[in-house]
mmCIF file of C-alpha atoms in Angstrom:
data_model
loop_
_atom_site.group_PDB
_atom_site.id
_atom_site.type_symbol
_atom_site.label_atom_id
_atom_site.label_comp_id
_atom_site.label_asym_id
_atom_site.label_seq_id
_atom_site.Cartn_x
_atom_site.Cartn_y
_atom_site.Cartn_z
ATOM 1 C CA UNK A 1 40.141 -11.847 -53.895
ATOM 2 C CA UNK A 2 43.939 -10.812 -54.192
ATOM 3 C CA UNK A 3 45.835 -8.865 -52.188
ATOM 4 C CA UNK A 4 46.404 -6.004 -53.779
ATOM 5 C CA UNK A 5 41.936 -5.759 -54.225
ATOM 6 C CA UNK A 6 41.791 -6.064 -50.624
ATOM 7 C CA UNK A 7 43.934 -3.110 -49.670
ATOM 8 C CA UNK A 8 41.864 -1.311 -51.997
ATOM 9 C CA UNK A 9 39.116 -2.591 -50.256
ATOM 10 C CA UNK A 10 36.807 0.790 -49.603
ATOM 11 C CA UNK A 11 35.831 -0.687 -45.744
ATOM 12 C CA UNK A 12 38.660 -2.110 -43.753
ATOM 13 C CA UNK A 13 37.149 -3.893 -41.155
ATOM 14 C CA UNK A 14 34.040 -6.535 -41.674
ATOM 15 C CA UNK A 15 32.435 -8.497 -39.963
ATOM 16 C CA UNK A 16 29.127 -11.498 -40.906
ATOM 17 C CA UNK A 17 27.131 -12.356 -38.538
ATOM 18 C CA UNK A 18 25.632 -15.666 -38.551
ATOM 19 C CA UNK A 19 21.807 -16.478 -37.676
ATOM 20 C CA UNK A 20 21.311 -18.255 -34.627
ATOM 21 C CA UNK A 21 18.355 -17.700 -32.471
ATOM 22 C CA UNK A 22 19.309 -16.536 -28.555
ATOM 23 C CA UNK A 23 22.536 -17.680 -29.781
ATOM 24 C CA UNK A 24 22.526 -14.694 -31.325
ATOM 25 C CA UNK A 25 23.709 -12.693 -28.212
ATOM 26 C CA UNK A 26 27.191 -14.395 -28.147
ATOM 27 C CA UNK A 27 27.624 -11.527 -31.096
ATOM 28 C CA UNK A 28 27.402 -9.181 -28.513
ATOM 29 C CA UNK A 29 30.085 -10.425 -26.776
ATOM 30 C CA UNK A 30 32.418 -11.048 -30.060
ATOM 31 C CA UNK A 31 31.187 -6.865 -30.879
ATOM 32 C CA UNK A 32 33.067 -6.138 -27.409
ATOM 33 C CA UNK A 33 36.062 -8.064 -27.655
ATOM 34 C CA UNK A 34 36.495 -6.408 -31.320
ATOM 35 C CA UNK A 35 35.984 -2.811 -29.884
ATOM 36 C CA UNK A 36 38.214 -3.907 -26.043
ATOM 37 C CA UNK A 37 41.045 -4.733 -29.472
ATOM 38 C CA UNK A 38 40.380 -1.785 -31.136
ATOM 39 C CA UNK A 39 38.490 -3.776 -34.115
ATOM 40 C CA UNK A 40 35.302 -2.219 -34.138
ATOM 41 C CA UNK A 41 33.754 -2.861 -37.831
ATOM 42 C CA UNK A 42 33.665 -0.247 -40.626
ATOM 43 C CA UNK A 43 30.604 -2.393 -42.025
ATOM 44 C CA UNK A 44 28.500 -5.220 -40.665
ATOM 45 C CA UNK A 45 26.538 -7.595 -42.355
ATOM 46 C CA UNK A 46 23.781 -9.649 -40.505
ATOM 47 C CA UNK A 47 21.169 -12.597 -41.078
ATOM 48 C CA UNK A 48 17.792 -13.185 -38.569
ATOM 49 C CA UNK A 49 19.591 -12.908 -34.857
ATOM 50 C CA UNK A 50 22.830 -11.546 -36.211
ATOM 51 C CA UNK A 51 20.637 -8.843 -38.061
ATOM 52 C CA UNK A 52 18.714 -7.803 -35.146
ATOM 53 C CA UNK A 53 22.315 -6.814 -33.464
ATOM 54 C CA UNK A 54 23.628 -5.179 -36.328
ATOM 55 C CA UNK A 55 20.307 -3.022 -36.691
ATOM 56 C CA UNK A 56 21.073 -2.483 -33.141
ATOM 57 C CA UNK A 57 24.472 -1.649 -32.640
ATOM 58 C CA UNK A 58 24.956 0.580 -35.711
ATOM 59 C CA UNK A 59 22.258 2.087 -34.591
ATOM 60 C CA UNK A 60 24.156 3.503 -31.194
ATOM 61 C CA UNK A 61 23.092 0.997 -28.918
ATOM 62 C CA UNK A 62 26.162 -0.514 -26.514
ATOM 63 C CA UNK A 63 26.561 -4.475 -26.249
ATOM 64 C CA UNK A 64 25.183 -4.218 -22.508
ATOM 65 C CA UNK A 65 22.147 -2.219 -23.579
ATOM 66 C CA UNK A 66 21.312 -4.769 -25.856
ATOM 67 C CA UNK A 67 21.298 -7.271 -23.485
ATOM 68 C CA UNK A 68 19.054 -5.110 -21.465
ATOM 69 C CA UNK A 69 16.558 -4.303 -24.022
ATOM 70 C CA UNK A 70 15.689 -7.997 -24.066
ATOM 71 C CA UNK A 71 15.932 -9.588 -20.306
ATOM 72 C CA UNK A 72 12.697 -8.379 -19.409
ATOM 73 C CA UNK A 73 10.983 -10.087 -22.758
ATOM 74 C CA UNK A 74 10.716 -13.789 -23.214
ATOM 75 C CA UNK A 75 9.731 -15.358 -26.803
ATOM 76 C CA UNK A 76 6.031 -15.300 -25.930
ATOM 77 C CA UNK A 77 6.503 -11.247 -25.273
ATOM 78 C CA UNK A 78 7.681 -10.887 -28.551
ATOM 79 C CA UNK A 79 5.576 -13.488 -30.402
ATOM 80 C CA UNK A 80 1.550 -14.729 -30.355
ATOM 81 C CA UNK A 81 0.751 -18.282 -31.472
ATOM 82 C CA UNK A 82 -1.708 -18.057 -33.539
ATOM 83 C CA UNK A 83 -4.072 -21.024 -35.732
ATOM 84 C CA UNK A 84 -1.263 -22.337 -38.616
ATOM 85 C CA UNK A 85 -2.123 -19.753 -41.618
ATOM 86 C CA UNK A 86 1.291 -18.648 -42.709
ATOM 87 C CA UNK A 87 3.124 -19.681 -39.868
ATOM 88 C CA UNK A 88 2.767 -21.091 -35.987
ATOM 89 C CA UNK A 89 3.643 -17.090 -34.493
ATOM 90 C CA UNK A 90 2.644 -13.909 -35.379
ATOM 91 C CA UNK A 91 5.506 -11.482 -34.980
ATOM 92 C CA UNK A 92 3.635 -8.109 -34.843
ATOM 93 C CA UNK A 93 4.851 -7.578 -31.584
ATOM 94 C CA UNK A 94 8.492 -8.040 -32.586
ATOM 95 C CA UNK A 95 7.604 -5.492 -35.260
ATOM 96 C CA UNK A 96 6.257 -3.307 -32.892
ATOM 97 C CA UNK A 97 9.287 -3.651 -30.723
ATOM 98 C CA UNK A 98 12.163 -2.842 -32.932
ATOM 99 C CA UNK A 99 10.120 0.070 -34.421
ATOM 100 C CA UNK A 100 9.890 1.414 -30.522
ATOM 101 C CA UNK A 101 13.407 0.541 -30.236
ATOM 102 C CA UNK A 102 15.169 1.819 -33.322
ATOM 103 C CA UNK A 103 16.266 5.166 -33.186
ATOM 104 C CA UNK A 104 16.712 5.211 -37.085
ATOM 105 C CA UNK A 105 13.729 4.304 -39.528
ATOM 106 C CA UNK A 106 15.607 3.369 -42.782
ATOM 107 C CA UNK A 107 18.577 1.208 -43.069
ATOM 108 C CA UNK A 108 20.583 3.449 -45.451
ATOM 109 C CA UNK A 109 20.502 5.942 -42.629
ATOM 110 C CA UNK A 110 22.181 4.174 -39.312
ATOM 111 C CA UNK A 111 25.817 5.483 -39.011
ATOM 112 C CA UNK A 112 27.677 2.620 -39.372
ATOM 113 C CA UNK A 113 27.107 0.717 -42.888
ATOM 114 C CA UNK A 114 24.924 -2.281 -42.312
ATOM 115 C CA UNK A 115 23.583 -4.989 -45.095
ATOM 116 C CA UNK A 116 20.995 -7.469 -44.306
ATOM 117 C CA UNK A 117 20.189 -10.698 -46.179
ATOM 118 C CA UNK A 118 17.260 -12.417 -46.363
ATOM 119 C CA UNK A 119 15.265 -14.556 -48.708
ATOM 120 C CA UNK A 120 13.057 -13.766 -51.042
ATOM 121 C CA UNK A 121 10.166 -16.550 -51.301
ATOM 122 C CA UNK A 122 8.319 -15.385 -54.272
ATOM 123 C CA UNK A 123 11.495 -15.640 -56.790
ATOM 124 C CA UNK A 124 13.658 -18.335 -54.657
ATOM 125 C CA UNK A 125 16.834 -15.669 -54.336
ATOM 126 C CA UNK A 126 19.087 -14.007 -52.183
ATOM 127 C CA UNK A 127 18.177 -10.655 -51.502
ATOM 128 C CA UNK A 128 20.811 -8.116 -49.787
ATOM 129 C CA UNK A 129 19.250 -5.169 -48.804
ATOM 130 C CA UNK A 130 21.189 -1.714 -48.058
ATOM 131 C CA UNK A 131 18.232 0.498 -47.894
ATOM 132 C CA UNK A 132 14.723 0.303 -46.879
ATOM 133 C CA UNK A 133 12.695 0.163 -43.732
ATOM 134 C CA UNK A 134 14.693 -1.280 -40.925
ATOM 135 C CA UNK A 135 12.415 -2.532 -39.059
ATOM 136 C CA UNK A 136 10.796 -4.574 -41.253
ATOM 137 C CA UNK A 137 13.841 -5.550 -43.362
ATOM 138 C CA UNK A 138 14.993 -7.137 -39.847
ATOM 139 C CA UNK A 139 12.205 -8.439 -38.911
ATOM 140 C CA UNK A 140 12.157 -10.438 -42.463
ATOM 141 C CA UNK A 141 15.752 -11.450 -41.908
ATOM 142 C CA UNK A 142 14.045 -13.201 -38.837
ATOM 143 C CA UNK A 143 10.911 -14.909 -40.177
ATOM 144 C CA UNK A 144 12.150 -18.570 -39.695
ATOM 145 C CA UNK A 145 9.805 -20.247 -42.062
ATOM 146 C CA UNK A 146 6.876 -22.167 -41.351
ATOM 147 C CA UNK A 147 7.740 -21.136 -37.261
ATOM 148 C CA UNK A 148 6.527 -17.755 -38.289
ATOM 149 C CA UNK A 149 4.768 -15.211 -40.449
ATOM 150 C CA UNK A 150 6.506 -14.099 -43.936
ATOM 151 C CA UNK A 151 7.282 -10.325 -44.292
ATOM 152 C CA UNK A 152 6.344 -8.438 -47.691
ATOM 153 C CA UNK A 153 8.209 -5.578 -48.549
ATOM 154 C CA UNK A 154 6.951 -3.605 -51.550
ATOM 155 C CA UNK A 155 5.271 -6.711 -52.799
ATOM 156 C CA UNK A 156 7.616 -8.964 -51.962
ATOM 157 C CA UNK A 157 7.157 -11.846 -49.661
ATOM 158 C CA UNK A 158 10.975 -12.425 -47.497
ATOM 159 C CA UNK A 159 11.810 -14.724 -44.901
ATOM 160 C CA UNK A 160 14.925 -16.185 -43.244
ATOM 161 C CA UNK A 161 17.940 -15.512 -44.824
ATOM 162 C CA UNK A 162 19.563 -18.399 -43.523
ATOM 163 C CA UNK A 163 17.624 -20.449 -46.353
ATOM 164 C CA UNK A 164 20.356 -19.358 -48.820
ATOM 165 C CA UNK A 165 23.272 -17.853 -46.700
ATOM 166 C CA UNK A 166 23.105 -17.964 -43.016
ATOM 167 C CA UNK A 167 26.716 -16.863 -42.614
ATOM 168 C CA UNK A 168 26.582 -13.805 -44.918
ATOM 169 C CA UNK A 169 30.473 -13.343 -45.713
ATOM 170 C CA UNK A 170 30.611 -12.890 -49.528
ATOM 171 C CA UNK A 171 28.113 -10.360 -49.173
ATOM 172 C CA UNK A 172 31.105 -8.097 -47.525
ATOM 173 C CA UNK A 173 34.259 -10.092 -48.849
ATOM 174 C CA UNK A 174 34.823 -7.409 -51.843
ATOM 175 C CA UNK A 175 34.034 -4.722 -49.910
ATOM 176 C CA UNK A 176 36.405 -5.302 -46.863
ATOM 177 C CA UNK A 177 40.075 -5.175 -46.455
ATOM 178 C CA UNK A 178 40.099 -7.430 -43.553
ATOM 179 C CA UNK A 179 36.788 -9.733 -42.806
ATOM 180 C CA UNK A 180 35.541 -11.678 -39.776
ATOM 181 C CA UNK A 181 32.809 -14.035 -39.614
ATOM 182 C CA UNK A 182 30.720 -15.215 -36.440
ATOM 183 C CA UNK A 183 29.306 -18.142 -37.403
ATOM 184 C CA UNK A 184 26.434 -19.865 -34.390
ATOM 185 C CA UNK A 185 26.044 -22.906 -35.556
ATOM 186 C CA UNK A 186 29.797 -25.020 -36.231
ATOM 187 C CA UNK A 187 27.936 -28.100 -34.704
ATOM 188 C CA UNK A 188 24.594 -29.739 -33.718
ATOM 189 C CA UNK A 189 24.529 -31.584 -29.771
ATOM 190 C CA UNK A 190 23.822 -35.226 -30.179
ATOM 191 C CA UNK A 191 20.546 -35.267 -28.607
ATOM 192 C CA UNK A 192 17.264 -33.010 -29.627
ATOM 193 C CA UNK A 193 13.614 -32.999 -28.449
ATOM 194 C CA UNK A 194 11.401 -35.009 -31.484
ATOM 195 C CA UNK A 195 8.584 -33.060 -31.288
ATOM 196 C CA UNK A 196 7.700 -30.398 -33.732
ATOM 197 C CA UNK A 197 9.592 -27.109 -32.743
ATOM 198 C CA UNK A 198 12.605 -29.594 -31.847
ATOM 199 C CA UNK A 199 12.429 -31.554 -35.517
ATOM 200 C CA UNK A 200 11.614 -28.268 -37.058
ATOM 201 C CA UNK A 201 15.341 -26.478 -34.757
ATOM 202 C CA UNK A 202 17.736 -29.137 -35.941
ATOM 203 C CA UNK A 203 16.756 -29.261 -39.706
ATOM 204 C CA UNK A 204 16.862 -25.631 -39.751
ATOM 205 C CA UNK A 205 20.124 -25.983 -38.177
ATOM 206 C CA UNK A 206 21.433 -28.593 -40.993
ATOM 207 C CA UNK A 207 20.524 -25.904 -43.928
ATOM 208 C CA UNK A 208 21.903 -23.354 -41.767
ATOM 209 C CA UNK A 209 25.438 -25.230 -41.273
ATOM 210 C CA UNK A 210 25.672 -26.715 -44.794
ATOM 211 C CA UNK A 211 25.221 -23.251 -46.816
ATOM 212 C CA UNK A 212 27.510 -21.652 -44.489
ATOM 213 C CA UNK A 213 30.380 -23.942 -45.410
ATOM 214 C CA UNK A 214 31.842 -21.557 -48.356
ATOM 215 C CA UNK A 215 31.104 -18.256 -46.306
ATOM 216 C CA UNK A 216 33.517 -19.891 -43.838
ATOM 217 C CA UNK A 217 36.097 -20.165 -45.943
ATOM 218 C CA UNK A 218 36.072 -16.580 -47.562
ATOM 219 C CA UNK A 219 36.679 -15.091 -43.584
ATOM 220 C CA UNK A 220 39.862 -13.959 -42.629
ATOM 221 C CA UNK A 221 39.392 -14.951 -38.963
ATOM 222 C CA UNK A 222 36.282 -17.213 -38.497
ATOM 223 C CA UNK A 223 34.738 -16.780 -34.895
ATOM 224 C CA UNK A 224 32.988 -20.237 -34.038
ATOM 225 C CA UNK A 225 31.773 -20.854 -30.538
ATOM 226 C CA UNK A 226 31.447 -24.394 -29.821
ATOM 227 C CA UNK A 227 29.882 -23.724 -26.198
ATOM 228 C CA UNK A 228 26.816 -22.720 -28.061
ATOM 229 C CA UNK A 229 25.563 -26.206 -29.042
ATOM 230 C CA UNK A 230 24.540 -26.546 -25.367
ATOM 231 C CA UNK A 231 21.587 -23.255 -25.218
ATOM 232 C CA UNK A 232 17.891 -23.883 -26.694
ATOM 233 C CA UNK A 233 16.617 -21.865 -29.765
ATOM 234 C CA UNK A 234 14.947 -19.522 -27.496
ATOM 235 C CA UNK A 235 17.040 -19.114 -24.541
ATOM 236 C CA UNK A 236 16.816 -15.386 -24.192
ATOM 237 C CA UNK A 237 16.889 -15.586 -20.104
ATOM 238 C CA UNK A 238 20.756 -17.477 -20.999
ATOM 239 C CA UNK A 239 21.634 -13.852 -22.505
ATOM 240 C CA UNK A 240 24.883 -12.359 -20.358
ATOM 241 C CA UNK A 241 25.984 -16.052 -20.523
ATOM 242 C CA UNK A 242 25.585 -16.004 -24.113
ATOM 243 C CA UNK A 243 27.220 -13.338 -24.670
ATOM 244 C CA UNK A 244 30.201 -13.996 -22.248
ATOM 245 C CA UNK A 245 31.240 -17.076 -24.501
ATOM 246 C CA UNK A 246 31.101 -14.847 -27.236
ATOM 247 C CA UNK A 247 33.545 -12.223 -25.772
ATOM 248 C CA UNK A 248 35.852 -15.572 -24.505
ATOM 249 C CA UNK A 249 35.613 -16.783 -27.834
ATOM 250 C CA UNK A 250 36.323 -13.738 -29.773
ATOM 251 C CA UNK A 251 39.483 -12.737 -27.362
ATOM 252 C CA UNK A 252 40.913 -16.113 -28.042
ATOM 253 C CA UNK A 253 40.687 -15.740 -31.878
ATOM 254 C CA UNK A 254 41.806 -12.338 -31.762
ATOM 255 C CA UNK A 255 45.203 -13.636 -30.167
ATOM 256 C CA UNK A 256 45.908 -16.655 -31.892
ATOM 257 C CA UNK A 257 45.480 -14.326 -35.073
ATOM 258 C CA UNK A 258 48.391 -12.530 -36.663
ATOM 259 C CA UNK A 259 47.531 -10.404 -39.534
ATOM 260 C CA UNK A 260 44.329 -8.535 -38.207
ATOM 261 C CA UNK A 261 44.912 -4.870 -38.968
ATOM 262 C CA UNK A 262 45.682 -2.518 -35.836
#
């Protein structure tokens, strides 16, 4: 992408955020450092966590009330196991959740411009959506497979998005003048649990990290906390800590860059 198609750009601030589990909330704090800089994002694009806060945050919700919305609800709150059909969790609850929580029912309809990725299974592609029902377009952004149920949409089974592009930058890089990218998962800690959610977390984490490798490099500032590595999959009580390395993160970026646009 030149120069000169940038500026023409029709959005001019971007930002991709990464899957990544709890992980997910150090968005929250990178969505606050933005807006503290005056940076807040003409268009977001999201994958499984990092879709969840951009349903949420274009749809009005604050980076605190986020955080709030989910203290109170641990992964079994939001999840059933059920017998291994389709997957090891039924996510109905999830669904039920965000459809509570949403204040807007289709995507094309929040007020700031969101895209979500996720993958469809029946065809083996990439699919972007920019319209449809949120909830359930997020909710099949989030459907890590195997760990839990797919989600059809008008026929269509979808899960993870991270399959294909976990980091979802070229979905926003000809679209955006200037375009940041929040990527979860820059590297894996050395040791991991070897039973079957722990197995199933770090090769997840592998696809997740290799396909992200070319997103990183379309970013004009590339957001990559290394703290993460440290917090489980599911560490939704580690939330305002998350999110705090996030913010950290994002302010130091922010100041070691030079050509983000004011």
């Amino acid at each position: 992408m030149t120069e000169r198609t940038k500026a023409t750009a029709p959005f001019r601030i971007g930002v991709a955020l990464s899957g990544g589990a709890a992980k997910g909330f150090a968005h929250l704090g990178v969505l606050q450092a933005l807006e503290e800089c005056g940076k807040r994002p003409d268009i977001i694009a999201g994958n499984s966590a990092g879709a969840i806060v951009a349903a949420l945050y274009a749809d009005g919700y604050r980076p605190e009330e986020i955080i709030d919305l989910f203290m109170d609800r641990d992964f079994r709150a939001m999840t059933q196991w059920q017998l291994p059909q389709k997957g090891f969790f039924e996510t109905r609850r999830l669904l039920d959740f965000l459809r509570a929580t949403l204040r807007h029912q289709f995507l094309e309809d929040l007020p700031l411009t969101v895209r979500i990725v996720a993958t469809d299974l029946d065809h083996g592609t990439i699919k972007v959506f920019a319209s449809g029902p949120l909830a359930d377009i997020v909710l099949a952004s989030s459907s890590v497979p195997v760990l839990f149920n797919p989600v059809v949409i008008d026929g269509v089974t979808y899960v993870d998005g991270g399959l294909f592009k976990n980091l979802p930058a070229s979905v926003l890089r000809d679209d955006c003048q200037y375009l940041i990218g929040v990527h979860l998962n820059p590297k894996q800690p050395t040791e991991y649990k070897k039973n079957i959610i722990g197995i199933a977390e770090r090769s997840f984490a592998y696809i997740y990290r290799a396909n992200a490798m070319l997103d990183r490099e379309l970013c004009d500032l590339l957001i990559e906390p290394r703290e993460l590595s440290h917090f489980k999959l599911f560490s939704v009580e580690s939330a305002r800590e998350l999110a705090a390395i996030g913010y950290q993160e994002a302010l130091h970026a922010l100041n070691e860059a030079s050509e983000t646009p004011t």
